Amino acid sequence: MAEFTVDPRIEAASVWIGELSLCQVRLQKDARFPWLVLLPRRAGLTELTELSEAEHAQLRADLHVAEQMVRRAAEVMGQPVSKLNIANLGNIVAQLHIHLIARHPQDAAWPGPVWGYGTPEAFAPAQKAEVVEALKSLIVPA
């Protein structure tokens, strides 16, 4: 059986935060948006329908935790949350991954999608450290 690996494009565009019951959690490297990516740790997956019923239950639990995490990231970043966007696209990177993005009317892309909007902005080192620490504090060890 193949081993789970992170697509190099996801790896390059995000920072590892931790592991939930099914998914790896990553922070997108774009300080304009509180944005997490969940990757089910199963090799070769491209579609949600490839998950078993038990894995779907784990994914729902992970999404619940990740929602709290992205809201915490938004708080630390000083960005209020008006709407939480949860998306599974995979048109460019086929590996199954789910985006959670905290949105608000003052964000750079509102009300449109964040994909392809402008140029990602790097986190200032101190802000990145603060966001990462806040996110990691919400992961409860198994």
PDB file of C-alpha atoms in Angstrom:
ATOM      1  CA  MET A   1       0.000   0.000   0.000  1.00  0.00           C
ATOM      2  CA  ALA A   2       1.237   3.489  -0.863  1.00  0.00           C
ATOM      3  CA  GLU A   3       2.303   5.863   1.888  1.00  0.00           C
ATOM      4  CA  PHE A   4       0.559   9.187   2.546  1.00  0.00           C
ATOM      5  CA  THR A   5       2.561  12.164   1.314  1.00  0.00           C
ATOM      6  CA  VAL A   6       1.672  15.822   0.911  1.00  0.00           C
ATOM      7  CA  ASP A   7       1.593  17.155  -2.635  1.00  0.00           C
ATOM      8  CA  PRO A   8       4.638  19.432  -3.075  1.00  0.00           C
ATOM      9  CA  ARG A   9       2.421  22.367  -4.109  1.00  0.00           C
ATOM     10  CA  ILE A  10       0.418  22.125  -0.879  1.00  0.00           C
ATOM     11  CA  GLU A  11       3.629  21.703   1.101  1.00  0.00           C
ATOM     12  CA  ALA A  12       5.155  24.820  -0.495  1.00  0.00           C
ATOM     13  CA  ALA A  13       2.036  26.951   0.051  1.00  0.00           C
ATOM     14  CA  SER A  14       1.354  26.013   3.680  1.00  0.00           C
ATOM     15  CA  VAL A  15       2.804  25.342   7.120  1.00  0.00           C
ATOM     16  CA  TRP A  16       2.267  22.106   9.071  1.00  0.00           C
ATOM     17  CA  ILE A  17       0.239  22.701  12.245  1.00  0.00           C
ATOM     18  CA  GLY A  18      -0.584  19.215  13.492  1.00  0.00           C
ATOM     19  CA  GLU A  19      -2.596  16.040  13.174  1.00  0.00           C
ATOM     20  CA  LEU A  20      -6.256  15.458  13.941  1.00  0.00           C
ATOM     21  CA  SER A  21      -7.974  12.063  13.967  1.00  0.00           C
ATOM     22  CA  LEU A  22      -7.934  11.693  10.152  1.00  0.00           C
ATOM     23  CA  CYS A  23      -6.429  14.870   8.778  1.00  0.00           C
ATOM     24  CA  GLN A  24      -3.207  16.764   8.760  1.00  0.00           C
ATOM     25  CA  VAL A  25      -3.841  20.477   9.431  1.00  0.00           C
ATOM     26  CA  ARG A  26      -1.879  23.131   7.551  1.00  0.00           C
ATOM     27  CA  LEU A  27      -1.957  26.948   7.635  1.00  0.00           C
ATOM     28  CA  GLN A  28      -1.975  28.546   4.201  1.00  0.00           C
ATOM     29  CA  LYS A  29       0.939  30.981   3.734  1.00  0.00           C
ATOM     30  CA  ASP A  30      -1.240  34.003   2.975  1.00  0.00           C
ATOM     31  CA  ALA A  31      -1.585  36.593   5.728  1.00  0.00           C
ATOM     32  CA  ARG A  32      -4.549  38.177   3.924  1.00  0.00           C
ATOM     33  CA  PHE A  33      -6.852  35.347   4.989  1.00  0.00           C
ATOM     34  CA  PRO A  34      -7.247  33.052   8.022  1.00  0.00           C
ATOM     35  CA  TRP A  35      -6.995  29.864   5.956  1.00  0.00           C
ATOM     36  CA  LEU A  36      -6.474  26.231   6.893  1.00  0.00           C
ATOM     37  CA  VAL A  37      -6.126  23.149   4.721  1.00  0.00           C
ATOM     38  CA  LEU A  38      -7.096  19.666   5.907  1.00  0.00           C
ATOM     39  CA  LEU A  39      -5.513  16.648   4.224  1.00  0.00           C
ATOM     40  CA  PRO A  40      -6.933  13.204   5.019  1.00  0.00           C
ATOM     41  CA  ARG A  41      -3.884  11.039   5.713  1.00  0.00           C
ATOM     42  CA  ARG A  42      -4.732   8.375   3.155  1.00  0.00           C
ATOM     43  CA  ALA A  43      -2.566   7.768   0.095  1.00  0.00           C
ATOM     44  CA  GLY A  44      -3.920   8.363  -3.382  1.00  0.00           C
ATOM     45  CA  LEU A  45      -7.252   9.979  -2.485  1.00  0.00           C
ATOM     46  CA  THR A  46      -8.714  12.569  -4.842  1.00  0.00           C
ATOM     47  CA  GLU A  47     -12.431  12.549  -3.951  1.00  0.00           C
ATOM     48  CA  LEU A  48     -14.469  12.698  -0.744  1.00  0.00           C
ATOM     49  CA  THR A  49     -16.425   9.673  -1.975  1.00  0.00           C
ATOM     50  CA  GLU A  50     -13.265   7.557  -1.660  1.00  0.00           C
ATOM     51  CA  LEU A  51     -13.433   7.837   2.131  1.00  0.00           C
ATOM     52  CA  SER A  52     -15.135   5.042   4.067  1.00  0.00           C
ATOM     53  CA  GLU A  53     -18.150   5.779   6.261  1.00  0.00           C
ATOM     54  CA  ALA A  54     -15.900   5.650   9.334  1.00  0.00           C
ATOM     55  CA  GLU A  55     -13.462   8.071   7.697  1.00  0.00           C
ATOM     56  CA  HIS A  56     -16.345  10.412   6.843  1.00  0.00           C
ATOM     57  CA  ALA A  57     -17.251  10.473  10.541  1.00  0.00           C
ATOM     58  CA  GLN A  58     -13.616  11.253  11.406  1.00  0.00           C
ATOM     59  CA  LEU A  59     -13.571  13.990   8.762  1.00  0.00           C
ATOM     60  CA  ARG A  60     -16.704  15.597  10.220  1.00  0.00           C
ATOM     61  CA  ALA A  61     -15.078  15.598  13.667  1.00  0.00           C
ATOM     62  CA  ASP A  62     -11.887  17.072  12.206  1.00  0.00           C
ATOM     63  CA  LEU A  63     -13.879  19.770  10.390  1.00  0.00           C
ATOM     64  CA  HIS A  64     -15.515  20.728  13.675  1.00  0.00           C
ATOM     65  CA  VAL A  65     -12.105  21.161  15.338  1.00  0.00           C
ATOM     66  CA  ALA A  66     -10.673  22.939  12.283  1.00  0.00           C
ATOM     67  CA  GLU A  67     -13.590  25.391  12.269  1.00  0.00           C
ATOM     68  CA  GLN A  68     -12.679  26.410  15.810  1.00  0.00           C
ATOM     69  CA  MET A  69      -9.042  26.633  14.751  1.00  0.00           C
ATOM     70  CA  VAL A  70      -9.681  28.917  11.769  1.00  0.00           C
ATOM     71  CA  ARG A  71     -11.895  31.132  13.930  1.00  0.00           C
ATOM     72  CA  ARG A  72      -9.041  31.352  16.452  1.00  0.00           C
ATOM     73  CA  ALA A  73      -6.588  32.213  13.667  1.00  0.00           C
ATOM     74  CA  ALA A  74      -8.940  34.980  12.520  1.00  0.00           C
ATOM     75  CA  GLU A  75      -9.104  36.325  16.072  1.00  0.00           C
ATOM     76  CA  VAL A  76      -5.307  36.352  16.407  1.00  0.00           C
ATOM     77  CA  MET A  77      -4.996  38.000  12.974  1.00  0.00           C
ATOM     78  CA  GLY A  78      -7.527  40.691  13.958  1.00  0.00           C
ATOM     79  CA  GLN A  79      -9.976  39.674  11.254  1.00  0.00           C
ATOM     80  CA  PRO A  80     -13.622  39.227  12.244  1.00  0.00           C
ATOM     81  CA  VAL A  81     -15.441  36.204  10.833  1.00  0.00           C
ATOM     82  CA  SER A  82     -18.653  36.907   8.930  1.00  0.00           C
ATOM     83  CA  LYS A  83     -18.685  33.693   6.908  1.00  0.00           C
ATOM     84  CA  LEU A  84     -16.703  30.489   6.962  1.00  0.00           C
ATOM     85  CA  ASN A  85     -15.950  29.055   3.508  1.00  0.00           C
ATOM     86  CA  ILE A  86     -15.332  25.306   3.353  1.00  0.00           C
ATOM     87  CA  ALA A  87     -14.335  23.964  -0.053  1.00  0.00           C
ATOM     88  CA  ASN A  88     -12.970  20.884  -1.770  1.00  0.00           C
ATOM     89  CA  LEU A  89     -11.909  21.780  -5.301  1.00  0.00           C
ATOM     90  CA  GLY A  90      -8.870  19.846  -6.505  1.00  0.00           C
ATOM     91  CA  ASN A  91      -8.800  21.282 -10.008  1.00  0.00           C
ATOM     92  CA  ILE A  92      -5.096  22.169  -9.778  1.00  0.00           C
ATOM     93  CA  VAL A  93      -3.928  19.852  -6.979  1.00  0.00           C
ATOM     94  CA  ALA A  94      -5.800  16.560  -7.235  1.00  0.00           C
ATOM     95  CA  GLN A  95      -4.820  15.277  -3.774  1.00  0.00           C
ATOM     96  CA  LEU A  96      -7.894  15.306  -1.554  1.00  0.00           C
ATOM     97  CA  HIS A  97      -7.754  18.422   0.605  1.00  0.00           C
ATOM     98  CA  ILE A  98     -10.355  20.691   2.185  1.00  0.00           C
ATOM     99  CA  HIS A  99      -9.981  24.453   2.578  1.00  0.00           C
ATOM    100  CA  LEU A 100     -11.430  26.354   5.549  1.00  0.00           C
ATOM    101  CA  ILE A 101     -11.260  30.116   5.089  1.00  0.00           C
ATOM    102  CA  ALA A 102     -12.601  32.742   7.496  1.00  0.00           C
ATOM    103  CA  ARG A 103     -14.105  35.567   5.445  1.00  0.00           C
ATOM    104  CA  HIS A 104     -15.421  39.055   6.189  1.00  0.00           C
ATOM    105  CA  PRO A 105     -16.574  42.056   4.117  1.00  0.00           C
ATOM    106  CA  GLN A 106     -13.254  43.880   4.611  1.00  0.00           C
ATOM    107  CA  ASP A 107     -11.067  41.040   3.315  1.00  0.00           C
ATOM    108  CA  ALA A 108      -9.143  41.569   0.093  1.00  0.00           C
ATOM    109  CA  ALA A 109     -11.286  39.290  -2.081  1.00  0.00           C
ATOM    110  CA  TRP A 110     -14.763  39.787  -0.550  1.00  0.00           C
ATOM    111  CA  PRO A 111     -17.296  38.724  -1.720  1.00  0.00           C
ATOM    112  CA  GLY A 112     -15.533  36.764  -4.455  1.00  0.00           C
ATOM    113  CA  PRO A 113     -13.441  33.624  -4.088  1.00  0.00           C
ATOM    114  CA  VAL A 114      -9.917  33.823  -2.707  1.00  0.00           C
ATOM    115  CA  TRP A 115      -8.445  31.547  -5.392  1.00  0.00           C
ATOM    116  CA  GLY A 116      -6.505  33.506  -7.965  1.00  0.00           C
ATOM    117  CA  TYR A 117      -7.129  36.824  -6.232  1.00  0.00           C
ATOM    118  CA  GLY A 118      -4.020  38.968  -6.004  1.00  0.00           C
ATOM    119  CA  THR A 119      -0.700  37.750  -4.678  1.00  0.00           C
ATOM    120  CA  PRO A 120      -0.367  35.867  -1.386  1.00  0.00           C
ATOM    121  CA  GLU A 121       1.219  37.973   1.354  1.00  0.00           C
ATOM    122  CA  ALA A 122       3.762  36.430   3.692  1.00  0.00           C
ATOM    123  CA  PHE A 123       3.120  36.505   7.413  1.00  0.00           C
ATOM    124  CA  ALA A 124       5.415  38.701   9.472  1.00  0.00           C
ATOM    125  CA  PRO A 125       7.532  36.247  11.518  1.00  0.00           C
ATOM    126  CA  ALA A 126       6.014  37.297  14.856  1.00  0.00           C
ATOM    127  CA  GLN A 127       2.445  37.086  13.528  1.00  0.00           C
ATOM    128  CA  LYS A 128       3.109  33.689  11.964  1.00  0.00           C
ATOM    129  CA  ALA A 129       4.536  32.391  15.246  1.00  0.00           C
ATOM    130  CA  GLU A 130       1.530  33.718  17.177  1.00  0.00           C
ATOM    131  CA  VAL A 131      -0.996  32.171  14.765  1.00  0.00           C
ATOM    132  CA  VAL A 132       0.815  28.824  14.653  1.00  0.00           C
ATOM    133  CA  GLU A 133       1.072  28.690  18.462  1.00  0.00           C
ATOM    134  CA  ALA A 134      -2.636  29.538  18.851  1.00  0.00           C
ATOM    135  CA  LEU A 135      -3.608  26.856  16.348  1.00  0.00           C
ATOM    136  CA  LYS A 136      -1.395  24.177  17.857  1.00  0.00           C
ATOM    137  CA  SER A 137      -2.888  24.882  21.284  1.00  0.00           C
ATOM    138  CA  LEU A 138      -6.281  23.715  19.978  1.00  0.00           C
ATOM    139  CA  ILE A 139      -5.059  20.272  18.933  1.00  0.00           C
ATOM    140  CA  VAL A 140      -5.718  17.776  21.676  1.00  0.00           C
ATOM    141  CA  PRO A 141      -3.243  14.868  21.637  1.00  0.00           C
ATOM    142  CA  ALA A 142      -4.859  11.512  20.867  1.00  0.00           C
TER     143      ALA A 142
END
